[in-house]
Coordinates of C-alpha atoms in Angstrom, one line a residue:
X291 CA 0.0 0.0 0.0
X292 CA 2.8 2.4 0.1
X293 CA 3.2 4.8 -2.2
X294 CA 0.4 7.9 -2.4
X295 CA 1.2 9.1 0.7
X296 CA 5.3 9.3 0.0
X297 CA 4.2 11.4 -3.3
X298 CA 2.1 13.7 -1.2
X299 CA 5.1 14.1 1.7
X300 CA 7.6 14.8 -1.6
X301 CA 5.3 17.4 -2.1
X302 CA 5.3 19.0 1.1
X303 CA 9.1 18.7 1.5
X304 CA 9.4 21.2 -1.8
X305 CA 7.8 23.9 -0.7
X306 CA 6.5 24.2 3.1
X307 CA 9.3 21.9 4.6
X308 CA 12.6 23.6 2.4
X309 CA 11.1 27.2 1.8
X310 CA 8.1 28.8 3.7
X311 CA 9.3 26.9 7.1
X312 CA 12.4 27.8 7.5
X313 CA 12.0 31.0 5.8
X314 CA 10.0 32.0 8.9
X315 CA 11.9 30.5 11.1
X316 CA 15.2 32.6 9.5
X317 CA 12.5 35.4 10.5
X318 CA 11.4 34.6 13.8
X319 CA 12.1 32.0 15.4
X320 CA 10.6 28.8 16.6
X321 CA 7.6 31.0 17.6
X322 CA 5.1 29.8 15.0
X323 CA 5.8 26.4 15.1
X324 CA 3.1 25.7 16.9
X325 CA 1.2 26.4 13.7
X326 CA 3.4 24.6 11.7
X327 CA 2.4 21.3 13.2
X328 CA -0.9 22.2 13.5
X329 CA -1.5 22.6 10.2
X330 CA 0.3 19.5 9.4
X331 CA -2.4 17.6 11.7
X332 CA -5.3 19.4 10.0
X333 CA -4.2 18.1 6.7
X334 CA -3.7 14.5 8.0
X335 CA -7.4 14.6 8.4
X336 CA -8.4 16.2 5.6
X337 CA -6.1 13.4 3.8
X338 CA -8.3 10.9 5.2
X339 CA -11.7 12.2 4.5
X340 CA -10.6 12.6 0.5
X341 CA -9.6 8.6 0.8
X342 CA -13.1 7.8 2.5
X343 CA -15.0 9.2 -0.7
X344 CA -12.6 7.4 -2.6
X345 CA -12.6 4.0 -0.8
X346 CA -15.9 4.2 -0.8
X347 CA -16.6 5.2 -4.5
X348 CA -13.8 5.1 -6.8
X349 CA -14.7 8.2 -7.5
X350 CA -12.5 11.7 -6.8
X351 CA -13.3 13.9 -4.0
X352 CA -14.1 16.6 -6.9
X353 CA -16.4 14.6 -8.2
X354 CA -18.4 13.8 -5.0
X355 CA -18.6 18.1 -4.5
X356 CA -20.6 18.1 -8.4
X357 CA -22.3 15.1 -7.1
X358 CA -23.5 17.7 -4.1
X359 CA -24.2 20.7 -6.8
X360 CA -23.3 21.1 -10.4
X361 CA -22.3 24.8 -9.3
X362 CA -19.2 23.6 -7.7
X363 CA -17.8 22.5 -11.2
X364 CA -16.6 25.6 -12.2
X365 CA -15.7 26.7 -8.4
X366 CA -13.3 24.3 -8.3
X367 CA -12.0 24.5 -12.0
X368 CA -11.2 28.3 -10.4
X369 CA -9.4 26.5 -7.4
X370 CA -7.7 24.2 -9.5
X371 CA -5.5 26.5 -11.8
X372 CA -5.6 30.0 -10.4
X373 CA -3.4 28.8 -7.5
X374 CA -1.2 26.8 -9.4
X375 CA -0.1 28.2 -12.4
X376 CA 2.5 30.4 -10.3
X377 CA 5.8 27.9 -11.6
X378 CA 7.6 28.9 -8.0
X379 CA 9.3 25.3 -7.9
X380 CA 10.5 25.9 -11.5
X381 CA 12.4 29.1 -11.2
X382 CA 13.2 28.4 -7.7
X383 CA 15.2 25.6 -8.7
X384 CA 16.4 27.5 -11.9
X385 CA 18.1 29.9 -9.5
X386 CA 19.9 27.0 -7.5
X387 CA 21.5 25.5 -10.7
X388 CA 22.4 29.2 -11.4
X389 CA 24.5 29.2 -8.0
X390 CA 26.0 26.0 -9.0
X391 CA 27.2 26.6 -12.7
X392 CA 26.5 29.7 -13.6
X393 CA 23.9 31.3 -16.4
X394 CA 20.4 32.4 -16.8
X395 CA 17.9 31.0 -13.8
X396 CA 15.1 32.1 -16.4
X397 CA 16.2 29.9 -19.1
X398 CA 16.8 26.7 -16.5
X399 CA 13.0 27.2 -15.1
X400 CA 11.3 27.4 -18.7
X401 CA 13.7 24.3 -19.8
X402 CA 12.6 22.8 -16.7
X403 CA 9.0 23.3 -16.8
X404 CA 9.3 22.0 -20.4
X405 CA 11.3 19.0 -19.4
X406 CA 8.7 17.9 -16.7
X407 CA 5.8 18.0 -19.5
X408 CA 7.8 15.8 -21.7
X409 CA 8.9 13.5 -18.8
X410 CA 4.7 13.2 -17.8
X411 CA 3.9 12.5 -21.3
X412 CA 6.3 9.6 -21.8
X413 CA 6.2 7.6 -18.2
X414 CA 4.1 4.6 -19.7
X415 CA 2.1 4.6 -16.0
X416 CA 2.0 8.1 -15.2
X417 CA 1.3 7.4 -11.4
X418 CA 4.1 4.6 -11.4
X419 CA 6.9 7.2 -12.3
X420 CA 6.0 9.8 -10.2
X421 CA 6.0 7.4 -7.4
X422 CA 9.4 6.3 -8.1
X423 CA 10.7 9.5 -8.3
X424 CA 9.0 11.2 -5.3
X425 CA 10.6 8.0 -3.0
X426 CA 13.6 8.5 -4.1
X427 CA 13.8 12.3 -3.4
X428 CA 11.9 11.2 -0.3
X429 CA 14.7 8.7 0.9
X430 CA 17.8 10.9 -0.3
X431 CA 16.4 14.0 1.4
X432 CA 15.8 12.5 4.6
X433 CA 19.0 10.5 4.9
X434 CA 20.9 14.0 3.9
X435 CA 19.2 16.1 6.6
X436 CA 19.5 13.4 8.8
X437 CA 23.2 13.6 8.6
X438 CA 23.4 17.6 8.8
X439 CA 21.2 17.5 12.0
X440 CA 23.5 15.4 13.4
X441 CA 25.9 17.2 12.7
X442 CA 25.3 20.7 13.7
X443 CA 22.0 20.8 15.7
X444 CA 22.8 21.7 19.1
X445 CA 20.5 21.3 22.0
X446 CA 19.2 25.5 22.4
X447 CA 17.7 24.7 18.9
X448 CA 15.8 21.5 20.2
X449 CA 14.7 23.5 23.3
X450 CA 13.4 26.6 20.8
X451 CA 11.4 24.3 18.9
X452 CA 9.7 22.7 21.8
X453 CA 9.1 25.8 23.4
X454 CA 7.5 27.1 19.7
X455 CA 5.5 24.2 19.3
X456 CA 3.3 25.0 22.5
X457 CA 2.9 28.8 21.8
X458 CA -0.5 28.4 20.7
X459 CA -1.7 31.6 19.0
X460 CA 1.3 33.2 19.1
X461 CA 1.4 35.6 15.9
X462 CA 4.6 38.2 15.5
X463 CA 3.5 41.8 15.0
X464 CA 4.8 43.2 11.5
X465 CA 4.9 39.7 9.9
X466 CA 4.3 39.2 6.3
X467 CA 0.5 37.6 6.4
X468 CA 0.3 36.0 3.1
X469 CA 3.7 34.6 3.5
X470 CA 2.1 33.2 7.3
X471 CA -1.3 31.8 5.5
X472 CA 0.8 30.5 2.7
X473 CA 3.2 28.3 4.6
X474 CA -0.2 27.0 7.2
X475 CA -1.3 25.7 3.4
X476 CA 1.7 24.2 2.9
X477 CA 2.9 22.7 6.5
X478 CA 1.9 19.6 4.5
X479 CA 1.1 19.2 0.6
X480 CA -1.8 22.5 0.5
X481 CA -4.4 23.2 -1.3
X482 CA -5.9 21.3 -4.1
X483 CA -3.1 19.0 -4.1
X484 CA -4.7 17.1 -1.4
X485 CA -7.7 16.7 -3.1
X486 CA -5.3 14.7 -5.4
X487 CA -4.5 12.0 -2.8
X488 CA -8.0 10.3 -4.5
X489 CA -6.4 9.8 -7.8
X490 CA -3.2 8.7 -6.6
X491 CA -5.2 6.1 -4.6
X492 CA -7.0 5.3 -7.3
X493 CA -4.3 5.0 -9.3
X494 CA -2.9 2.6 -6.7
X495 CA -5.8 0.6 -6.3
X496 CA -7.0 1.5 -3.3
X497 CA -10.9 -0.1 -1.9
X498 CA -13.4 0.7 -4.7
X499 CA -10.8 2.9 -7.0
X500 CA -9.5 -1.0 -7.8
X501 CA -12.0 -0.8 -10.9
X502 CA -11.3 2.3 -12.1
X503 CA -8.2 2.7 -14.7
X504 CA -5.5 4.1 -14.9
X505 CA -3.7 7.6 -16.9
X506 CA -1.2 6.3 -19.2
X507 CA 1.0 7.5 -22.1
X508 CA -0.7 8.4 -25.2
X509 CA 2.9 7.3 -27.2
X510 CA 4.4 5.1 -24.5
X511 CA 1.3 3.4 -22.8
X512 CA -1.2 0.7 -23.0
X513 CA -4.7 2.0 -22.7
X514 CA -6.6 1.0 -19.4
X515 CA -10.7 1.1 -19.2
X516 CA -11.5 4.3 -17.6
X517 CA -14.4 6.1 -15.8
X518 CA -14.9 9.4 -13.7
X519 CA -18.0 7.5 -12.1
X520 CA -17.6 5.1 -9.7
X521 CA -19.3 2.1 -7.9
X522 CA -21.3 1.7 -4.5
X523 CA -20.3 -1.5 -2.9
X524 CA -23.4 -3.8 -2.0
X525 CA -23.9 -2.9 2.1
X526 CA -23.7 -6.3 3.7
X527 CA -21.4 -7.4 6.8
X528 CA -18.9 -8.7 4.3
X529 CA -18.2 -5.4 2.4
X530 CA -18.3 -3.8 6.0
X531 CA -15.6 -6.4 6.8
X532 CA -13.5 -5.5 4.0
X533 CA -14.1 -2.2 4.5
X534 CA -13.3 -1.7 7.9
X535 CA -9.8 -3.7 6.7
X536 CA -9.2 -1.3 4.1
X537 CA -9.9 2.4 6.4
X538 CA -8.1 0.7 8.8
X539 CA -4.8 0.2 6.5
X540 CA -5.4 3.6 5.2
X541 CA -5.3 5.4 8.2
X542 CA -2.1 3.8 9.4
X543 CA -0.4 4.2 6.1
X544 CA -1.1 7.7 5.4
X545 CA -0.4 8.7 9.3
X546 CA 3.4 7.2 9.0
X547 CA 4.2 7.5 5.5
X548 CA 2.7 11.6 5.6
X549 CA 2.2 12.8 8.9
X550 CA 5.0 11.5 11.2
X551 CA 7.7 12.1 8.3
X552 CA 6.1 15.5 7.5
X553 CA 6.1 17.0 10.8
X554 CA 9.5 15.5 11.4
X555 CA 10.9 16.9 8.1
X556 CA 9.6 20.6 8.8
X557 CA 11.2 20.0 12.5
X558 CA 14.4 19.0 10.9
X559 CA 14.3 21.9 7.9
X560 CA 13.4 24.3 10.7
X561 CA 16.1 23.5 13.0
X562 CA 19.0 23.1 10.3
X563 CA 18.1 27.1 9.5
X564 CA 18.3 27.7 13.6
X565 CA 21.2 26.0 14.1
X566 CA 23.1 27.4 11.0
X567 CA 21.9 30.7 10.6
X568 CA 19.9 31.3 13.7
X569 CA 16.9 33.8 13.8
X570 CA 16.3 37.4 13.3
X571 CA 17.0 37.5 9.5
X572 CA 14.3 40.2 8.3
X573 CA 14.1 40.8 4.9
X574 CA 16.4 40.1 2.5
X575 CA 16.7 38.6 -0.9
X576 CA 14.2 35.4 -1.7
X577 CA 16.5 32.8 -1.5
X578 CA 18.8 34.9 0.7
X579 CA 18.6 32.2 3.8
X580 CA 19.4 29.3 1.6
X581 CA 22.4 31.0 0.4
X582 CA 23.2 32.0 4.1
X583 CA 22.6 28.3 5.2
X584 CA 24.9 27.4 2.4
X585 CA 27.8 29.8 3.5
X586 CA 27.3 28.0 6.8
X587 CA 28.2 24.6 5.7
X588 CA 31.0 25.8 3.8
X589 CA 32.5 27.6 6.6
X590 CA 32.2 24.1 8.7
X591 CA 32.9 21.3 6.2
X592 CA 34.0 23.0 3.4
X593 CA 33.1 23.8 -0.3
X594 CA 31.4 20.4 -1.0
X595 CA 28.5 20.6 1.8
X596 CA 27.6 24.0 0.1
X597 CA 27.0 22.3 -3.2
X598 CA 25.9 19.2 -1.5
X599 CA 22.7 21.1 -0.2
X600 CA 22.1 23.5 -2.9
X601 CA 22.2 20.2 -5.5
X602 CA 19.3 18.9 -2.6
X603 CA 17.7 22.0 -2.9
X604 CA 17.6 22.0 -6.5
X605 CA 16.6 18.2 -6.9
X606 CA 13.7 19.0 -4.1
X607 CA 12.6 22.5 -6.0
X608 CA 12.5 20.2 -10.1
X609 CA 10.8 16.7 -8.8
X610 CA 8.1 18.8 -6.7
X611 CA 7.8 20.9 -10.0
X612 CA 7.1 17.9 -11.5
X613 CA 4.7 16.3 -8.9
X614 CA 3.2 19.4 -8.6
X615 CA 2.3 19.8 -12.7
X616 CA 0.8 15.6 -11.7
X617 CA -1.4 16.3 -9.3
X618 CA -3.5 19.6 -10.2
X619 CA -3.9 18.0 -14.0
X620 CA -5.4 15.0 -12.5
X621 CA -7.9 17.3 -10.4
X622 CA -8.8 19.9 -13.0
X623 CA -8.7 16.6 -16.2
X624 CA -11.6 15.4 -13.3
X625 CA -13.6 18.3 -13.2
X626 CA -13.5 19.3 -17.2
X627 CA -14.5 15.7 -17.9
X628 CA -17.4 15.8 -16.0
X629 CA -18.1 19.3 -15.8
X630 CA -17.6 19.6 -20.0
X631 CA -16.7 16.2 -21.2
X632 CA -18.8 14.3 -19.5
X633 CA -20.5 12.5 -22.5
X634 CA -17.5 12.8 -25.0
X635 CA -16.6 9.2 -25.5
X636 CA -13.8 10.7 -27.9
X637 CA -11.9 12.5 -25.0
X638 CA -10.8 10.3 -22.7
X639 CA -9.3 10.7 -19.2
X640 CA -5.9 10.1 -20.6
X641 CA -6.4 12.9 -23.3
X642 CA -8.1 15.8 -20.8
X643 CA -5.1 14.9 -18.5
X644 CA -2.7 15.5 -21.0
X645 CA -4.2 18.6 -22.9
X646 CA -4.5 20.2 -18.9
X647 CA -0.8 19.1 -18.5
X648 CA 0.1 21.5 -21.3
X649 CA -2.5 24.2 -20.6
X650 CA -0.5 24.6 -16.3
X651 CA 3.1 23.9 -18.5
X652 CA 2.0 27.0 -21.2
X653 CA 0.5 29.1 -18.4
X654 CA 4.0 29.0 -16.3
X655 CA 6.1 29.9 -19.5
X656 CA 3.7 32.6 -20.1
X657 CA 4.1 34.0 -16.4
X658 CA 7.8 33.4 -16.7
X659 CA 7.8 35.5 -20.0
X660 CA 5.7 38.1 -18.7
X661 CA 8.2 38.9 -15.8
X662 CA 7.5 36.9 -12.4
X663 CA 10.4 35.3 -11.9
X664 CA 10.9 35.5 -8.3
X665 CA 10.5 32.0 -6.8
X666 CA 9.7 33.1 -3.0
X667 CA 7.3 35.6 -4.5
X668 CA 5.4 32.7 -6.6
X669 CA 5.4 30.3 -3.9
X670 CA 3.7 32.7 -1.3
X671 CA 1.3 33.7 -3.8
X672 CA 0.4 29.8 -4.7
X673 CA 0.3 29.0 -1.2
X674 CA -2.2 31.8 -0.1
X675 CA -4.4 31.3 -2.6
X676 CA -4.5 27.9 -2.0
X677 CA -5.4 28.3 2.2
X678 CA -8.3 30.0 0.8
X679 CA -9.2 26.8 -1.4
X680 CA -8.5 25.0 1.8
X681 CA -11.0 26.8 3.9
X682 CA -13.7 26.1 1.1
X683 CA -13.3 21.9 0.4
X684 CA -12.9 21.6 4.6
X685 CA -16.3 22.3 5.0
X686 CA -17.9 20.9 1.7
X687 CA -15.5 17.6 2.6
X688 CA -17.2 17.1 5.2
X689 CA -20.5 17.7 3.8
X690 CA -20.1 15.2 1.4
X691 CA -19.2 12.3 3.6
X692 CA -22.1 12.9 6.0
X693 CA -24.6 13.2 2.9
X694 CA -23.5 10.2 0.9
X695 CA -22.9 7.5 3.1
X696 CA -24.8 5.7 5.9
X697 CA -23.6 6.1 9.5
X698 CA -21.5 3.0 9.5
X699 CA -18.9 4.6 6.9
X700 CA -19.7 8.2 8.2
X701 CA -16.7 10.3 9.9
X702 CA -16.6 9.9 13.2
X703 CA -16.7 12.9 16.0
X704 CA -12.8 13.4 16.3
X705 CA -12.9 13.9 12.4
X706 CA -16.1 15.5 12.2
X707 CA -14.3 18.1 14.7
X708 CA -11.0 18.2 12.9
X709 CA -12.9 19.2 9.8
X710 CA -14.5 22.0 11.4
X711 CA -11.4 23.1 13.1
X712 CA -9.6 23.1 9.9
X713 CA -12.5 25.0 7.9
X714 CA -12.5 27.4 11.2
X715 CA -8.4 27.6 11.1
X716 CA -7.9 28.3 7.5
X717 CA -11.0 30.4 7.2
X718 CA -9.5 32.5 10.1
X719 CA -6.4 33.2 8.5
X720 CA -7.5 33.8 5.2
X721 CA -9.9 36.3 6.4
X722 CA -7.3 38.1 9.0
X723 CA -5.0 38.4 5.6
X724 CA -7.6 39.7 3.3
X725 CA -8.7 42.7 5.7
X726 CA -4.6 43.4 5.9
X727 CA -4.0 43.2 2.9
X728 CA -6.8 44.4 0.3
X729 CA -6.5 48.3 1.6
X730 CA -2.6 47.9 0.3
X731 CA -4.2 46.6 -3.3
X732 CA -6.3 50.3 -3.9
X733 CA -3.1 52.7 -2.2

């Protein structure tokens, strides 16, 4: 069963757990971790409501919300690409290679983006190869920050983060809000990305999504039987049996594969930027504290750890890219076939998924071309935009289980309360940033 949740973790580690995270931390301290792991938590339920639709249907979560109201079709087409065609992962890692030998971060990001289209289009199983290549960066990174923990984490850092993590609603004066409600989206995969964990296990063959096919290669690929609709499994003490098995197996996988690697990786991100560069860095350059860390290493080991961690960075910046580009096609190819497609025999799942792959790898040229190269700048805006996605499916998530299923698969009251914590969380933030920021849109 392993495998979805390591491609949602590779996620998270590209963008909360190397950037936003420490970022802040570089900022201020360990004195928002408390809402680092927090919104880790949150998302480890949300996670798990998205796989009950799915274990129970075969269908995506998205298509459970147009199951609830047609209108949410073109809501979530919105929430699907508005967020994500900001290529933050793309130039941020075209910078890093810049560092390393030299030339134009601009051209590296558009040759990257390129490079992951192609690389999607060829894999013969799409899901297969981005699962291979999120576990390897999954492994690497872990066993290289593993070692640099070790190495220079001392124990004032460990106490810091302790102290953080217990400093509930704790919020620095003058901090950059969007930059705050960005990295809560992303203290974990963010956004609509999690709504992706249904076609991964799908993909995977997960409870019910077992009869649903799979999105292959138009030019490598053998063609699998599809469907956006799924099946309801016959309610009878055997397929309760079975079911129980499979939540149960779910749950345990997705809590160690996810949530106990993701809130230890933005622990050990957070406190490799402590322990290197400490706190109090305000302002700066984007990538300024990555360089800084960098320096760090250099200073202590010498010139190889510097380029050691910026080739990790880079690596971590290109396959999240990559993941990234998977998972949003797969949950905007859902809506548009059912939304637009949905009697279309001629376009399949396979050739929505790779016409939307194009569409997010054109739109991030085009925003490359038309000036917004700064990779910090990209990923906050991407990661704000999609806490206010966040705050919207919490609520219609939990909706949709209660509505569609009879009490025996229904969430239970732990969940139904981490749901509405979550909706309340992210709906908090998202609000508090809107009234602090809008009057700065009109000055």
């Amino acid at each position: 069963m392993l495998g979805p949740s390591i491609i949602l973790l590779g996620l998270s580690i590209g963008s909360g757990e190397f950037v936003l995270w420490p970022k802040l931390t570089a900022e201020w301290g360990f004195g928002l971790f408390w809402a680092c792991w927090l919104g880790a938590t949150m998302q480890f339920f949300i996670d798990m409501e998205v796989e009950r639709y799915t274990l129970a249907t075969g269908e995506s979560a998205v298509v459970g919300f147009v199951r609830a109201s047609r209108a949410w079709g073109p809501v979530f087409l919105a929430c699907g690409i508005v967020p994500w065609i900001w290529p933050g992962w793309a130039t941020g890692a075209g910078v890093l290679l810049s560092w390393e030998i030299g030339g134009p971060p601009v051209l590296y990001a558009v040759v990257g983006l390129v490079g992951c289209g192609v690389a999607l289009t060829l894999s013969p199983v799409v899901y297969r190869f981005v699962e291979v290549v999120q576990t390897v960066l999954v492994v690497t990174i872990f066993a290289l920050v593993l070692l640099l923990a070790a190495l220079v984490v001392r124990g004032d850092s460990l106490a810091a983060l302790f102290d953080g993590a217990l400093r509930f609603g704790w919020v620095p004066d003058g901090i950059h809000l969007p930059a705050l409600l960005g990295a809560l989206a992303f203290a974990g995969a963010g956004g609509t990305v999690n709504l992706a964990q249904s076609n991964y296990i799908k993909d995977k063959g997960y409870g019910m999504g077992c009869y649903i096919g799979r999105i292959t290669s138009p030019l490598t690929g053998r063609e699998e039987a599809e469907s956006t609709v799924g099946y309801a499994f016959e309610d009878d003490a055997s397929a309760r049996a079975r079911w129980a098995t499979w939540w149960r197996r779910a749950n345990v996988e997705h809590f160690f594969s996810f949530y106990v690697l993701c809130v230890l990786s933005l622990a050990l991100f957070c406190l490799l930027t402590h322990a290197l560069i400490g706190s109090g860095r305000i302002g700066g350059g984007d990538f300024d504290f990555i360089a800084a860390q960098g320096d760090a290493l250099a200073a202590r080991f010498g010139a190889w750890a510097e380029h050691a961690f910026f080739a990790a960075g880079f690596a971590v910046l290109f396959s999240t890219e990559l993941a990234v580009l998977d998972a949003v096609t797969r949950v905007v190819a859902d809506l548009v076939k059912v939304v637009a497609l949905r009697d279309r025999e001629d376009w399949t799942m396979t050739r929505v998924y790779f016409a939307v792959l194009w569409m997010f790898v054109a739109f991030g040229v085009l925003v490359i071309a038309l000036g917004m190269q700064r990779p910090l700048q990209l990923l906050v805006l991407s990661a704000a935009l999609n806490a206010v996605v966040m705050f919207l499916y919490s609520g219609l998530l939990l909706w949709v289980n209660w509505t569609s299923f009879s009490p025996p698969l229904r969430p239970g009251p732990l969940r139904v309360a981490a749901l509405l914590g979550a909706f309340a969380f992210f709906g908090y933030f998202s609000v508090v940033t809107l009234v602090e920021e809008a009057p700065k849109l009109v000055r």
